Coordinates of C-alpha atoms in Angstrom, one line a residue:
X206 CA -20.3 7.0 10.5
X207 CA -19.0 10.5 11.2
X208 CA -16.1 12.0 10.5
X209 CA -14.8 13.5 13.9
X210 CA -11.5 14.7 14.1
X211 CA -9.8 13.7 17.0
X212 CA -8.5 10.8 19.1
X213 CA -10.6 7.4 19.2
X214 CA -12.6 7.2 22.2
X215 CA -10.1 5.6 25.3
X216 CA -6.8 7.0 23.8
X217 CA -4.6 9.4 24.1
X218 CA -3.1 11.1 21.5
X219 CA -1.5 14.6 23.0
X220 CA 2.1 13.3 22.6
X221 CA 5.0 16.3 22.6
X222 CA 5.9 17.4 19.0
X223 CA 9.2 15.7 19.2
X224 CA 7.1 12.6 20.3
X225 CA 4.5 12.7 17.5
X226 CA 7.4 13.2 15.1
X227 CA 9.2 10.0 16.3
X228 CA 5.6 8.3 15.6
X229 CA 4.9 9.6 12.0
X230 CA 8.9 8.7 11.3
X231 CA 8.4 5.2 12.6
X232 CA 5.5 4.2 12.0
X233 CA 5.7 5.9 8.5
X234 CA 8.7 3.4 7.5
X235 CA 7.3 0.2 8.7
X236 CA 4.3 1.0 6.0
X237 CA 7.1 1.7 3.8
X238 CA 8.0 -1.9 4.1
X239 CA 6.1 -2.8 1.0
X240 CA 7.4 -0.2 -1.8
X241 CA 11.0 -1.0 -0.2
X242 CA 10.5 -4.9 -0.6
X243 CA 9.3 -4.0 -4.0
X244 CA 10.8 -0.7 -5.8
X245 CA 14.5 -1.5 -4.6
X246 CA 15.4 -3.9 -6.9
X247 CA 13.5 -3.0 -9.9
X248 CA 16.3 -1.4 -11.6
X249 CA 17.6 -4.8 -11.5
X250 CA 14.9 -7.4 -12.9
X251 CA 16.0 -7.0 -16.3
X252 CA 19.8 -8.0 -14.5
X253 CA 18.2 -10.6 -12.6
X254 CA 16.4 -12.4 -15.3
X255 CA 19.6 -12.3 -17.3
X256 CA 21.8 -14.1 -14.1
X257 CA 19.3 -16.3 -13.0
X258 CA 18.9 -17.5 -17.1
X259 CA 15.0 -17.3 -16.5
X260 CA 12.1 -15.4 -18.6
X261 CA 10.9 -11.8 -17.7
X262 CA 7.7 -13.3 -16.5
X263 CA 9.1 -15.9 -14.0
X264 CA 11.3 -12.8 -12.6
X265 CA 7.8 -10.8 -12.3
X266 CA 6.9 -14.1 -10.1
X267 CA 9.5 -12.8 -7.1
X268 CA 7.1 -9.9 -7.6
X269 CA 4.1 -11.5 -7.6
X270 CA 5.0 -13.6 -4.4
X271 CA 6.7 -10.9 -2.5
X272 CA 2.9 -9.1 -3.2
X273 CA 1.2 -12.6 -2.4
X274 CA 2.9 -13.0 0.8
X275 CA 2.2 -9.2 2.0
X276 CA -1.1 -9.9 2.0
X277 CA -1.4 -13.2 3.4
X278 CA 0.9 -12.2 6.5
X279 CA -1.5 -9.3 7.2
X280 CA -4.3 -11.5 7.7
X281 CA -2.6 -13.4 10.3
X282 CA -0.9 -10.5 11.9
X283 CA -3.9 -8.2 12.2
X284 CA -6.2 -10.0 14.1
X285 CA -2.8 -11.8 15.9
X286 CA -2.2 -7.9 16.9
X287 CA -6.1 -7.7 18.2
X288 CA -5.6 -10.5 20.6
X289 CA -1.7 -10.3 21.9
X290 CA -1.4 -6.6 21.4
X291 CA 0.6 -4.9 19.2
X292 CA 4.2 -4.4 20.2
X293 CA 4.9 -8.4 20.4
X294 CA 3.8 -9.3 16.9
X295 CA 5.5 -5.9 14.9
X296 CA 8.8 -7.0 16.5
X297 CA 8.7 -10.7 16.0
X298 CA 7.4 -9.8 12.1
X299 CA 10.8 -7.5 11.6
X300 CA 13.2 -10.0 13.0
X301 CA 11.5 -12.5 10.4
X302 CA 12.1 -10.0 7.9
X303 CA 15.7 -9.1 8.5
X304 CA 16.7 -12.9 8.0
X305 CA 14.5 -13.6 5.3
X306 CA 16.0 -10.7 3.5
X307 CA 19.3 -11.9 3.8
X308 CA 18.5 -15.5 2.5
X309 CA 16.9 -13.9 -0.9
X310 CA 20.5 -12.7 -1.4
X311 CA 21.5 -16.4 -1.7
X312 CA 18.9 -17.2 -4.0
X313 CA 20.7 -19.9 -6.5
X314 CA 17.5 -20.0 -8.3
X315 CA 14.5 -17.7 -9.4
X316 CA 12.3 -21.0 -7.5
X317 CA 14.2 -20.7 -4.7
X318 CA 14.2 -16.6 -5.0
X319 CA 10.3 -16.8 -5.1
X320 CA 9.8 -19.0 -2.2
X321 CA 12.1 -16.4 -0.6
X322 CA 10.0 -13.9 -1.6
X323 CA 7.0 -14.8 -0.6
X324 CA 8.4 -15.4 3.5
X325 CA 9.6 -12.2 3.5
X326 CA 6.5 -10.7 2.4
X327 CA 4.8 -12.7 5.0
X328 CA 6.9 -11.9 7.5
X329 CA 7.2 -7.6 6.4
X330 CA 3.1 -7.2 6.4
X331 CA 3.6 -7.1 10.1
X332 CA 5.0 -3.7 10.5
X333 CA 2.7 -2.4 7.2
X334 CA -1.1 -3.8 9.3
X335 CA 0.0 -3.2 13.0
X336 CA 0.9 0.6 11.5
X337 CA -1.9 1.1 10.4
X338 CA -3.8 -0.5 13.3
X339 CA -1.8 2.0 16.0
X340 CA -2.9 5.2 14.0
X341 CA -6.7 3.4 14.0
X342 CA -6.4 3.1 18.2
X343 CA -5.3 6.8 18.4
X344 CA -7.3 8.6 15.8
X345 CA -10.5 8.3 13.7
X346 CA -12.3 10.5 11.0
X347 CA -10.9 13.3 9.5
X348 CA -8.0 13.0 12.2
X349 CA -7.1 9.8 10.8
X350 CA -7.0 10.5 7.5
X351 CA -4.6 13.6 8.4
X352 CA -2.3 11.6 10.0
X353 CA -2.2 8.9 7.5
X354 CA -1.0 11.7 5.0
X355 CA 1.7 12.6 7.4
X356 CA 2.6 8.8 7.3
X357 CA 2.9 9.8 3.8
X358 CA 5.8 12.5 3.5
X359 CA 7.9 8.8 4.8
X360 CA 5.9 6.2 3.0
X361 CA 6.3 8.3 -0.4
X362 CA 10.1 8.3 -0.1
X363 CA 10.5 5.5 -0.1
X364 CA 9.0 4.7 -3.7
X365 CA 11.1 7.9 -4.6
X366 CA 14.8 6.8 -2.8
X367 CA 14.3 2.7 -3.0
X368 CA 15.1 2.6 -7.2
X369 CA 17.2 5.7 -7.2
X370 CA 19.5 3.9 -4.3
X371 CA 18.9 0.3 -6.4
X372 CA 20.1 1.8 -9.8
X373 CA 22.8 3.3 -8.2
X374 CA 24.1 0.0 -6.1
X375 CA 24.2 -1.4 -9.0
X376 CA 27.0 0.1 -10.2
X377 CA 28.8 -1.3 -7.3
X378 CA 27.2 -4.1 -6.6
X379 CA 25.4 -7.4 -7.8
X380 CA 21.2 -7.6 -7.5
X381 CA 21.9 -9.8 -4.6
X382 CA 23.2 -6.8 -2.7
X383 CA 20.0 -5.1 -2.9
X384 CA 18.2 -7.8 -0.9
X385 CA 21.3 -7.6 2.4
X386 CA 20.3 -3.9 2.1
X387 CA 17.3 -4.8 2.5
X388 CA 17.8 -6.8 5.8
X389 CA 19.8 -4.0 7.3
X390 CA 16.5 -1.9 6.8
X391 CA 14.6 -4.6 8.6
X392 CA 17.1 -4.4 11.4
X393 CA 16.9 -0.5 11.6
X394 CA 13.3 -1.0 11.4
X395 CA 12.9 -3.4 14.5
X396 CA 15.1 -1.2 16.7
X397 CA 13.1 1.9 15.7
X398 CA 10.0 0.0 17.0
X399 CA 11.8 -1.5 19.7
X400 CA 12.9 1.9 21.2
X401 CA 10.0 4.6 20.3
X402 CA 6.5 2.4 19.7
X403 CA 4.6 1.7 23.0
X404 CA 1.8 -0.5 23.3
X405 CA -1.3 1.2 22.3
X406 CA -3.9 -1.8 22.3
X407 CA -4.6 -2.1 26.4
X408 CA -5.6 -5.5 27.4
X409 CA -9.1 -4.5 28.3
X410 CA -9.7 -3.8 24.8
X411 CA -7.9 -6.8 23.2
X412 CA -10.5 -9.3 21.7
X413 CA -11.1 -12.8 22.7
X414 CA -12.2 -16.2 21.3
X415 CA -9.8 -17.4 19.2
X416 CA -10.2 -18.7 15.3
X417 CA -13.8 -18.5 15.6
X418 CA -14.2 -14.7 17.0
X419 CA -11.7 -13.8 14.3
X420 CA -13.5 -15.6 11.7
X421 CA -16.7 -14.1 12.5
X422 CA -15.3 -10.3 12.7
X423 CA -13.9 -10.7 9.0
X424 CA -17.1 -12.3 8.2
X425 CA -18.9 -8.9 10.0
X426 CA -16.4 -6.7 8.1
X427 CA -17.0 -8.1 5.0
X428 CA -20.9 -7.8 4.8
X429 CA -20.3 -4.2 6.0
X430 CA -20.6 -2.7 2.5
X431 CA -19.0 0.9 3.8
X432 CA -15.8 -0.8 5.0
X433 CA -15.9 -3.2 2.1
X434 CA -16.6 -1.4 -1.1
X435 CA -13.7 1.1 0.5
X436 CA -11.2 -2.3 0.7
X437 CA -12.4 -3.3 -2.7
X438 CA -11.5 0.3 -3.5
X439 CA -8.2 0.4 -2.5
X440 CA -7.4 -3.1 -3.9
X441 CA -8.1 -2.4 -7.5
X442 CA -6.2 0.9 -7.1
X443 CA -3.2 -1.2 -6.2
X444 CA -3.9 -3.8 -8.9
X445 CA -3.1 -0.4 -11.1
X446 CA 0.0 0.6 -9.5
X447 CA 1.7 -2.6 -9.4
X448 CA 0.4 -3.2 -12.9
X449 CA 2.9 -0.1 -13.6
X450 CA 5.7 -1.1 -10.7
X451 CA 6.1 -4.2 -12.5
X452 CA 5.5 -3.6 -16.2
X453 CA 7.1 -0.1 -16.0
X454 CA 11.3 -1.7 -16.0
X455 CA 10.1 -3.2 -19.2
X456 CA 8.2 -0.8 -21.3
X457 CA 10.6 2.1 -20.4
X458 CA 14.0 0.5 -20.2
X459 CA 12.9 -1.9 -22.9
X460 CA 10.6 -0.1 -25.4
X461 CA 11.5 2.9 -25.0
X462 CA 15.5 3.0 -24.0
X463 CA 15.7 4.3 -20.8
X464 CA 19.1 3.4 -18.5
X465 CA 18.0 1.7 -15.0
X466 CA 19.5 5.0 -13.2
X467 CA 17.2 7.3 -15.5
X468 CA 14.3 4.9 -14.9
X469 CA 14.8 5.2 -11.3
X470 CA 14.9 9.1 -11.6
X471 CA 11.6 8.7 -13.5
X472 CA 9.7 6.1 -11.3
X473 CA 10.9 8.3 -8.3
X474 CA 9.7 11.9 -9.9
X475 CA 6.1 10.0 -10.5
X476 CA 6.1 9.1 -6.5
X477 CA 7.0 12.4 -5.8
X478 CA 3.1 13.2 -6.7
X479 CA 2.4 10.6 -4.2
X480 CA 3.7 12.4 -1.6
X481 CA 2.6 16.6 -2.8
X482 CA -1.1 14.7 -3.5
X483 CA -1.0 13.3 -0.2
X484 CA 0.0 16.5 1.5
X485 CA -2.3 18.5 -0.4
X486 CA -5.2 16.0 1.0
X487 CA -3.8 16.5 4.7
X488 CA -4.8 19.9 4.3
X489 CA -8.0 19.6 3.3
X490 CA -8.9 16.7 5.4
X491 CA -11.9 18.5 8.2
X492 CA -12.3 21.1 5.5
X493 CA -13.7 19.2 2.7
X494 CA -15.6 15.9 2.9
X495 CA -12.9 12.7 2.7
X496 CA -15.8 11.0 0.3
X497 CA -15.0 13.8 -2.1
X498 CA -11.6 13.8 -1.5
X499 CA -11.6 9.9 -2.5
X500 CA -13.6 10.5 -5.8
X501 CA -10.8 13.1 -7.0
X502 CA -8.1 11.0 -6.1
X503 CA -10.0 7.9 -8.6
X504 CA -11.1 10.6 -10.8
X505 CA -7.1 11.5 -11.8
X506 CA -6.3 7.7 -11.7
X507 CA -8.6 6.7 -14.1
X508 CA -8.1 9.6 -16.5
X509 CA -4.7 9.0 -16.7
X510 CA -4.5 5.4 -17.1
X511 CA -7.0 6.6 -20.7
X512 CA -4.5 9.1 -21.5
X513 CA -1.9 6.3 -21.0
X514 CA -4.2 3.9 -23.2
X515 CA -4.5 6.6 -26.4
X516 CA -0.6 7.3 -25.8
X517 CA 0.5 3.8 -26.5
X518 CA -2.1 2.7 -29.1
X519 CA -1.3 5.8 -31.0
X520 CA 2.7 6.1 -30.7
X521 CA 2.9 8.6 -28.9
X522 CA 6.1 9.1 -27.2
X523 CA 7.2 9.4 -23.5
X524 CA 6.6 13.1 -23.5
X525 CA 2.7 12.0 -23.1
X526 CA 3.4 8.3 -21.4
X527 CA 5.4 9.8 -18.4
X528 CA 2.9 12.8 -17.6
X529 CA 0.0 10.3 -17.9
X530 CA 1.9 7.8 -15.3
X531 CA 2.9 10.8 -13.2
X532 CA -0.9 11.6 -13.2
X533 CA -2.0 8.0 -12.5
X534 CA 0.9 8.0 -9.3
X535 CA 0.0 11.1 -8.1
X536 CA -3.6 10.3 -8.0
X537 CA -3.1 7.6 -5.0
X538 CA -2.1 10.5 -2.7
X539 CA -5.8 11.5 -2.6
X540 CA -7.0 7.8 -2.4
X541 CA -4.9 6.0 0.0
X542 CA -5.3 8.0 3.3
X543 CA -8.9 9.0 2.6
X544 CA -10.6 5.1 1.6
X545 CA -8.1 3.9 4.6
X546 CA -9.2 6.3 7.1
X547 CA -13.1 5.7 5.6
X548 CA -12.7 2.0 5.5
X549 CA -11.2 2.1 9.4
X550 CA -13.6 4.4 10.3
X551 CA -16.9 2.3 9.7
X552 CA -19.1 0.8 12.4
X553 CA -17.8 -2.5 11.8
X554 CA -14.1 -1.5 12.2
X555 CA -14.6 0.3 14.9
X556 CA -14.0 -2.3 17.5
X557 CA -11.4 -4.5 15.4
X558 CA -8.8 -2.2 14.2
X559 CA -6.3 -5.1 13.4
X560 CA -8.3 -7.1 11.5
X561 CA -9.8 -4.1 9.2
X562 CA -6.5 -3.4 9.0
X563 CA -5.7 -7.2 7.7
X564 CA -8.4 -6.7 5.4
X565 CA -7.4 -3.7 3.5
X566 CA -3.7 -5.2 3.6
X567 CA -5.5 -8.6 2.0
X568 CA -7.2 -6.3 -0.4
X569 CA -4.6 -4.3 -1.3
X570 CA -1.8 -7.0 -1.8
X571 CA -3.8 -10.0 -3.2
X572 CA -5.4 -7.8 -5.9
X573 CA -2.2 -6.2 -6.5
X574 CA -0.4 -9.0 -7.1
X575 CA -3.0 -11.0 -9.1
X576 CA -2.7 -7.7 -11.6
X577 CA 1.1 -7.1 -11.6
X578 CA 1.7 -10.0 -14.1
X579 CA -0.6 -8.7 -16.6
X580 CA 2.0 -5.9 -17.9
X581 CA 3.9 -8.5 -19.0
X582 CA 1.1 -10.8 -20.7
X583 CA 2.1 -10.1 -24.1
X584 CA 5.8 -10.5 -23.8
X585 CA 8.5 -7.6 -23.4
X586 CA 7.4 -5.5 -26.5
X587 CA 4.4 -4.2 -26.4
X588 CA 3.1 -1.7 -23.4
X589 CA -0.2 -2.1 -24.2
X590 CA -1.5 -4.2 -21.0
X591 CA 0.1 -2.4 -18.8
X592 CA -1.8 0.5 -20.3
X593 CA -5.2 -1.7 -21.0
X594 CA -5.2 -2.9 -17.2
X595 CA -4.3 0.3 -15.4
X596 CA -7.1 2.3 -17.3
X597 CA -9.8 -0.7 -16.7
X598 CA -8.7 -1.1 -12.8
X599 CA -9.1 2.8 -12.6
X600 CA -12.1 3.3 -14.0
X601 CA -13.2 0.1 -12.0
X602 CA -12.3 1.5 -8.6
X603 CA -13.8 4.7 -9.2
X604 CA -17.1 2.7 -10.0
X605 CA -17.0 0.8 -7.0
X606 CA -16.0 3.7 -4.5
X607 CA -19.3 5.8 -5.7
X608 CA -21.4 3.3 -4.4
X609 CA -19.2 3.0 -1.0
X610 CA -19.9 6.8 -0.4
X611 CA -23.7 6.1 -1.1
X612 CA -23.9 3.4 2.1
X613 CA -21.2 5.7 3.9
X614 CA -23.5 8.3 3.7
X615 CA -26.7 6.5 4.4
X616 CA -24.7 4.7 7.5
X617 CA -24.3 8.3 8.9
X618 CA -27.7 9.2 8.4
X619 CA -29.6 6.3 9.9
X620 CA -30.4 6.4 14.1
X621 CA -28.2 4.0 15.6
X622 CA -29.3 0.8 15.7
X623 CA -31.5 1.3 12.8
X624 CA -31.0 -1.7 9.6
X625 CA -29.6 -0.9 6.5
X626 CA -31.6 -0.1 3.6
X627 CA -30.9 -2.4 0.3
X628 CA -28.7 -0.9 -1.9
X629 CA -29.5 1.0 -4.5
X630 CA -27.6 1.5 -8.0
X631 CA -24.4 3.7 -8.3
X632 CA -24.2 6.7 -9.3
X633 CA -20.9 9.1 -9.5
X634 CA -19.6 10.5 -5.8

């Protein structure tokens, strides 16, 4: 694989500056979709759990679903957006979204509220896979990886803005107001595509042969070690960061006092770091390998999730807990667009944007939500999962990731055509 930096082969990607804006804007809120869906109402779980007379872990459920559901909608709409294009899907997935946001809001029951939960998600991975699949069908390498930190500067605020705005509608408002603001994002989002996206996948390139095709390119992308120690990758770095999203309301309104509107100014200052890490790895991206790029982005994750560890086991206070999440948050603005843009850029992706795509959506959300729940294993007073998982699934992905560069590398070096040679042990880079 090489890192070129410029349009994939048979597009065209010299848009007008006001044009490429409109792009980055739009196609950098529908990946948004997912922090929106989730950050918005976290000021309110502990109100939630309180209304709804249900534990804190069944109210971590509507997480867990809402996760569940991002990830199985991906891999249905990926490979859906391979065959039919991608305009069709992406709209019909945000019209799903507006109404199932709206029936959340009359949730008479946290059951009911996680069923909910989990059709929206379904329905919201549309505009997160097909995203990333239009940036895949205009730009590879190095180019890629740019532009998915430019889909950054919007996906970022939304992590930042989403509890901020939820803290402070909740002053005016009940939790099931959050979800109807929700669905007028979903609205705002499927006229945004509606009027700016274009289709990008021509039908000459769109694939053919049903369940069975589709089965056997996830079955091609899976075996594909490059593209597959990347997804792996990225999944266990979300498994950390919704280990935090969901066990942070707790352990820093519960544990250690905070108000939801100062939690919210908190959770947004640690996704600021998102977006400067992610803008700082724009920059570099061309300049300095996106491999290395990747293992500095784990290295920070998994030394602050330790830090994080030693903080809570020892006392210590949230003048070392809030640096070390900040340092665990920021972190992901190195990872995400680099292991995306590697991942996507592999042989085996090469050809089936949508369905890599599904794949690392699949990755990122099923892991995710199989880890959010354990912040909250040990009941409401102790922060030490949270702490425990986060530092493991770090240290984990960086593991992993060192021996996807290792078969990145050796894919680049080998004469096309050429098998690849067994794999050998990891070792760090």
């Amino acid at each position: 694989m090489t890192q070129t930096a410029g349009p994939a082969p048979g597009t065209t990607s010299g848009a007008a500056p006001d044009r490429r804006l409109l792009l980055i804007v739009v196609l950098g809120s529908l990946t948004a979709i997912g922090p929106l869906s989730i950050d918005l109402y976290l000021p309110a779980l502990p109100e939630l759990t309180a209304d709804l007379s249900t534990a804190a872990s069944h109210t971590q459920l509507t997480l867990t679903a809402c996760v569940a559901g991002l990830a199985l909608g991906q891999a249905f709409a990926g490979p859906l957006s391979d065959t039919m294009g991608r305009r069709r899907p992406l709209l019909a997935g945000l019209a799903a979204y507006a109404a199932a946001s709206l029936l959340c809001a009359a949730s008479p029951t946290v059951e009911t509220l996680i069923a909910l939960r989990m059709v929206q998600g379904v329905a919201g991975a549309a505009g997160i896979v097909i995203a990333r699949a239009i940036v895949r069908d205009l730009y590879q390498g190095a180019a890629a990886a740019r532009f998915f930190s430019m889909l950054m500067l919007v996906t970022g605020l939304a992590p930042i803005l989403a509890p901020v705005i939820g803290g402070q509608l909740l002053r005016l408002v009940p939790w099931q107001g959050l979800f109807a603001t929700l669905s007028g994002i979903g609205v705002a989002l499927f006229l945004g595509a509606l009027l700016v996206l274009h289709e990008t996948l021509p039908p000459a390139r769109r694939a053919t042969g049903g369940v069975r095709a589709t089965a056997a390119t996830f079955r091609t992308l899976l075996t594909d070690w490059t593209f597959a120690g990347y997804a792996l990758t990225i999944g266990l770095v979300f498994g950390a960061m919704f280990t935090y999203i969901s066990g942070s309301p707790f352990v820093l309104q519960g544990i250690y006092g905070m108000s939801p509107q100062t939690y919210g100014i908190a959770f947004g200052a640690n996704a600021l770091g998102i977006i400067t890490f992610s803008q700082v790895s724009g920059r570099l991206a061309g300049r300095v390998p996106l491999r290395l790029l990747l293992a500095a982005g784990l290295a920070l994750i998994a030394t602050g999730g330790t830090l994080l560890l030693v903080a809570v086991l020892t006392g210590a206070g949230l003048y070392v807990v809030l640096p070390s999440l900040f340092v665990i948050t920021s972190g992901q603005g190195f990872v995400l667009p680099n292991a995306t843009a590697l991942a996507l850029s592999s042989e085996s992706a090469a050809q089936a944007a949508g369905s890599g795509s599904a794949l690392l959506g699949v990755a990122q959300f099923a892991l995710g939500g199989a880890a959010a729940p354990l912040a909250g294993i040990a009941g409401p007073d102790t922060a030490v999962p949270m702490a425990a998982s986060i530092a493991g699934l770090g240290t984990l992905a960086f593991l992993v990731a060192a021996t996807a560069n290792r078969a990145s590398k050796a894919a680049a070096s080998r004469p096309a055509g050429e098998a690849e040679p067994p794999e050998k042990p990891a070792s760090a880079g």
